Short mmCIF file of C-alpha atoms in Angstrom, two decimals:
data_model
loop_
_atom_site.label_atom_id
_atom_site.label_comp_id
_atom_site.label_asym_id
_atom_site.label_seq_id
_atom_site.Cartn_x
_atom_site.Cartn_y
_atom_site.Cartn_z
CA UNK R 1 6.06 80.68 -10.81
CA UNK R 2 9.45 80.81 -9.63
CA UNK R 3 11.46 78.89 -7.32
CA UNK R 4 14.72 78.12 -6.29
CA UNK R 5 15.97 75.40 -8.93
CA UNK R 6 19.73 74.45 -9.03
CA UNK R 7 20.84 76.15 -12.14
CA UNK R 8 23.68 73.44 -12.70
CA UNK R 9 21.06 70.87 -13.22
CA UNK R 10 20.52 69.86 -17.15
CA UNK R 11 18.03 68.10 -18.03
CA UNK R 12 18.60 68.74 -21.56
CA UNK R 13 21.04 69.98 -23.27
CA UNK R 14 21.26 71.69 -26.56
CA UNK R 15 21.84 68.77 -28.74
CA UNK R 16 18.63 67.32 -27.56
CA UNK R 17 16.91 70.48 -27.83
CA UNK R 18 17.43 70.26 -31.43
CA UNK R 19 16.20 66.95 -31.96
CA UNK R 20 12.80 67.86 -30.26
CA UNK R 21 12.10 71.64 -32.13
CA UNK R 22 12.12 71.51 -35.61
CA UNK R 23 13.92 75.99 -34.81
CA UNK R 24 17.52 76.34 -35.77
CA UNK R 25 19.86 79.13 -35.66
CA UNK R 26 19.08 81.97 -35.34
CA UNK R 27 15.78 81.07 -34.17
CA UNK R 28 16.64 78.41 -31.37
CA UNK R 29 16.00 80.26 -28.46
CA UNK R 30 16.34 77.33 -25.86
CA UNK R 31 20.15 76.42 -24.56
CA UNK R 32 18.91 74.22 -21.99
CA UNK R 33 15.99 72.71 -19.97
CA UNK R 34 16.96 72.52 -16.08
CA UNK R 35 13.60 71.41 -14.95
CA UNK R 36 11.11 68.91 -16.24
CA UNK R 37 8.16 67.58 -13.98
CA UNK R 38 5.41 65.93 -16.51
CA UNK R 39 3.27 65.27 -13.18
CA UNK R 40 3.20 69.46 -12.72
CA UNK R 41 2.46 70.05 -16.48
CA UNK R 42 5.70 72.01 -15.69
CA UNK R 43 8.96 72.86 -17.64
CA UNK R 44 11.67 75.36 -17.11
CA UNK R 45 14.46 76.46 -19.68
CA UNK R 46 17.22 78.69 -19.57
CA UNK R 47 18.25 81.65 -22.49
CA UNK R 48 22.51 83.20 -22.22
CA UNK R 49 21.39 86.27 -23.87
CA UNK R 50 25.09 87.41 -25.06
CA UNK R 51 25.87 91.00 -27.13
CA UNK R 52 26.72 88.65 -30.25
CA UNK R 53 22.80 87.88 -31.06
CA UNK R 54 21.58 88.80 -34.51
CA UNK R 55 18.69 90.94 -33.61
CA UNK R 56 21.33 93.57 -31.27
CA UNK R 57 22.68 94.42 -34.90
CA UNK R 58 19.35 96.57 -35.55
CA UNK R 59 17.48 96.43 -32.48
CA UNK R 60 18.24 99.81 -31.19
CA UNK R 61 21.87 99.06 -31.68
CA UNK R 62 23.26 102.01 -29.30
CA UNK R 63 20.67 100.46 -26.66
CA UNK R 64 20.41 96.98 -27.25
CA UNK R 65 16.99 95.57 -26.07
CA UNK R 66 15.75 91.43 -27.07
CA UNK R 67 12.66 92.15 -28.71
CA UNK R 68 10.06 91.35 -26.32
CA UNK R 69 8.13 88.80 -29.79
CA UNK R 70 11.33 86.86 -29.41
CA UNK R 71 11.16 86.56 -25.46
CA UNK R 72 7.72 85.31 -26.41
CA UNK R 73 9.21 82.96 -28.71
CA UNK R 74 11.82 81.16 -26.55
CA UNK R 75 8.95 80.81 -24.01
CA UNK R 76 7.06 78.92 -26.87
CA UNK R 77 9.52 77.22 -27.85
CA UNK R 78 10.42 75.70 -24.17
CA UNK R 79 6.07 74.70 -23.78
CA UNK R 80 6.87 72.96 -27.78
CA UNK R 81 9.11 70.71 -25.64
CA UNK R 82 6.69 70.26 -22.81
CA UNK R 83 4.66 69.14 -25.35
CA UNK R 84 7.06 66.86 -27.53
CA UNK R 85 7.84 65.11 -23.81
CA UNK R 86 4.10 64.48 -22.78
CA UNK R 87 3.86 62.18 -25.96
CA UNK R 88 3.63 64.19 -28.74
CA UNK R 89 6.52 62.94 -31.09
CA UNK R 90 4.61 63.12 -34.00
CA UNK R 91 2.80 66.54 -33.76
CA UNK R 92 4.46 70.26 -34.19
CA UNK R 93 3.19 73.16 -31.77
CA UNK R 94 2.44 76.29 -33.94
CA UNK R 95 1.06 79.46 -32.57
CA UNK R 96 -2.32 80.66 -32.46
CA UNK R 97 -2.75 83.16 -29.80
CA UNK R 98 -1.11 85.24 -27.13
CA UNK R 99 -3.15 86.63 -23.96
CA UNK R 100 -2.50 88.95 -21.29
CA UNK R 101 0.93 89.24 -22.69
CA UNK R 102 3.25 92.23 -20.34
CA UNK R 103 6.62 93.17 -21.00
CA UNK R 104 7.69 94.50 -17.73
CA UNK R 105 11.50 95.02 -17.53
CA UNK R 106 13.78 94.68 -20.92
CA UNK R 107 15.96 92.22 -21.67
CA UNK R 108 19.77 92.95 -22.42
CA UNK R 109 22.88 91.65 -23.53
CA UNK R 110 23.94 89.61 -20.27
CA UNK R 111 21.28 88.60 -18.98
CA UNK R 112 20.14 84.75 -18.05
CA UNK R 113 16.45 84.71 -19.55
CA UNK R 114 15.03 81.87 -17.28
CA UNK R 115 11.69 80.35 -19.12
CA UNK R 116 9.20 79.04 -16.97
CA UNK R 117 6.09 77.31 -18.69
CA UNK R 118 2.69 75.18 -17.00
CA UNK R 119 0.32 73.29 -19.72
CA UNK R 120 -2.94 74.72 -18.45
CA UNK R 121 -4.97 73.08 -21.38
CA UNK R 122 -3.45 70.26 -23.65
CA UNK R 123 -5.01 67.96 -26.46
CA UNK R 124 -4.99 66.35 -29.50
CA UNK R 125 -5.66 69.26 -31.47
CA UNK R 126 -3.56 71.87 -28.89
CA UNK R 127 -4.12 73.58 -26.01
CA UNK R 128 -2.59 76.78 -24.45
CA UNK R 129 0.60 77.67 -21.57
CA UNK R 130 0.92 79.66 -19.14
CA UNK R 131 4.85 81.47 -19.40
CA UNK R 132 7.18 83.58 -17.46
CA UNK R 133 10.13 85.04 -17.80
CA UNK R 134 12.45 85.55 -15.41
CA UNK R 135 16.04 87.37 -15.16
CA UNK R 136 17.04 87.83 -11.58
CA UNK R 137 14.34 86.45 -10.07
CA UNK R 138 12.25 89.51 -11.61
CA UNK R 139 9.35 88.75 -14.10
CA UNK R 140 10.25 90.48 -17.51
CA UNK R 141 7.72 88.83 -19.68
CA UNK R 142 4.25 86.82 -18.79
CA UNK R 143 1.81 85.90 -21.48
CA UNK R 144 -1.02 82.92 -21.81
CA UNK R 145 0.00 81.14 -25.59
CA UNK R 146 -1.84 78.77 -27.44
CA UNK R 147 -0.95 76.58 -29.53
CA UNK R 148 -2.52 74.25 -32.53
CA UNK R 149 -0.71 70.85 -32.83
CA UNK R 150 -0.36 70.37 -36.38
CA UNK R 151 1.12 66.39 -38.03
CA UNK R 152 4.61 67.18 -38.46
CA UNK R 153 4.02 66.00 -42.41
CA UNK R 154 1.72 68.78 -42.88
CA UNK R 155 4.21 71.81 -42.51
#
């Protein structure tokens, strides 16, 4: 999935972030979106994984590793605004399933988590993603997710 993408390219910041996911701290995994193409079905985010997150505190503190259900989380979260900006203002993305899901390299204080997601399936009532990611142009994580799309009034 990768490709060269200007990282200094925002297409949304933080602020907007938080007006599409309903997440906040500390479980707004997103800092930015720095490529959007609603023709590919294709969206790709960006994660400053610093030494100051909450889950370093206990996660193997002397060896501090993202847990790999929270890599899988920001990767949601960035297909939940895929979603929001294909049309879906007034639906919520919730999870229903992960597939194939491989944790290949960990993920450490430092490192620029770089969240690619493709819709490969999307209606009224969900569909599922495909995501990667990325630090330094190596795959850590890959997974298929689905999703349900709930009203926004029901949760």
């Amino acid at each position: 999935m990768s490709e060269a993408l200007s990282e200094q390219n925002i297409v949304l910041n933080i602020k907007e972030i938080a007006k599409i996911l309903p997440h906040r701290y500390p479980f707004l995994l997103v800092d930015k979106i720095i490529h959007l193409s609603l023709d590919e079905n294709r969206i790709v985010g960006q994660k400053s994984v610093t030494f100051n997150e909450h889950f370093f505190q206990g996660h193997f503190p002397d060896a501090p590793i993202m847990p790999g259900v929270l890599v899988l989380e920001a990767l949601a979260q960035t297909g939940g605004i895929l979603i929001y900006k294909k049309g879906f203002h007034a639906k919520t993305a919730v999870l229903l399933n992960i597939q194939d899901a491989k944790f290949r390299k960990p993920v450490v204080p430092g490192d620029m988590l770089r969240l690619e997601v493709s819709m490969l399936h999307l209606s009224g009532s969900g569909g599922k993603i495909s995501a990667c990611a990325i630090v330094n142009e190596k795959v850590v994580t890959e997974a298929k997710i689905g999703f349900a799309l709930l009203d926004k009034d029901q949760l």
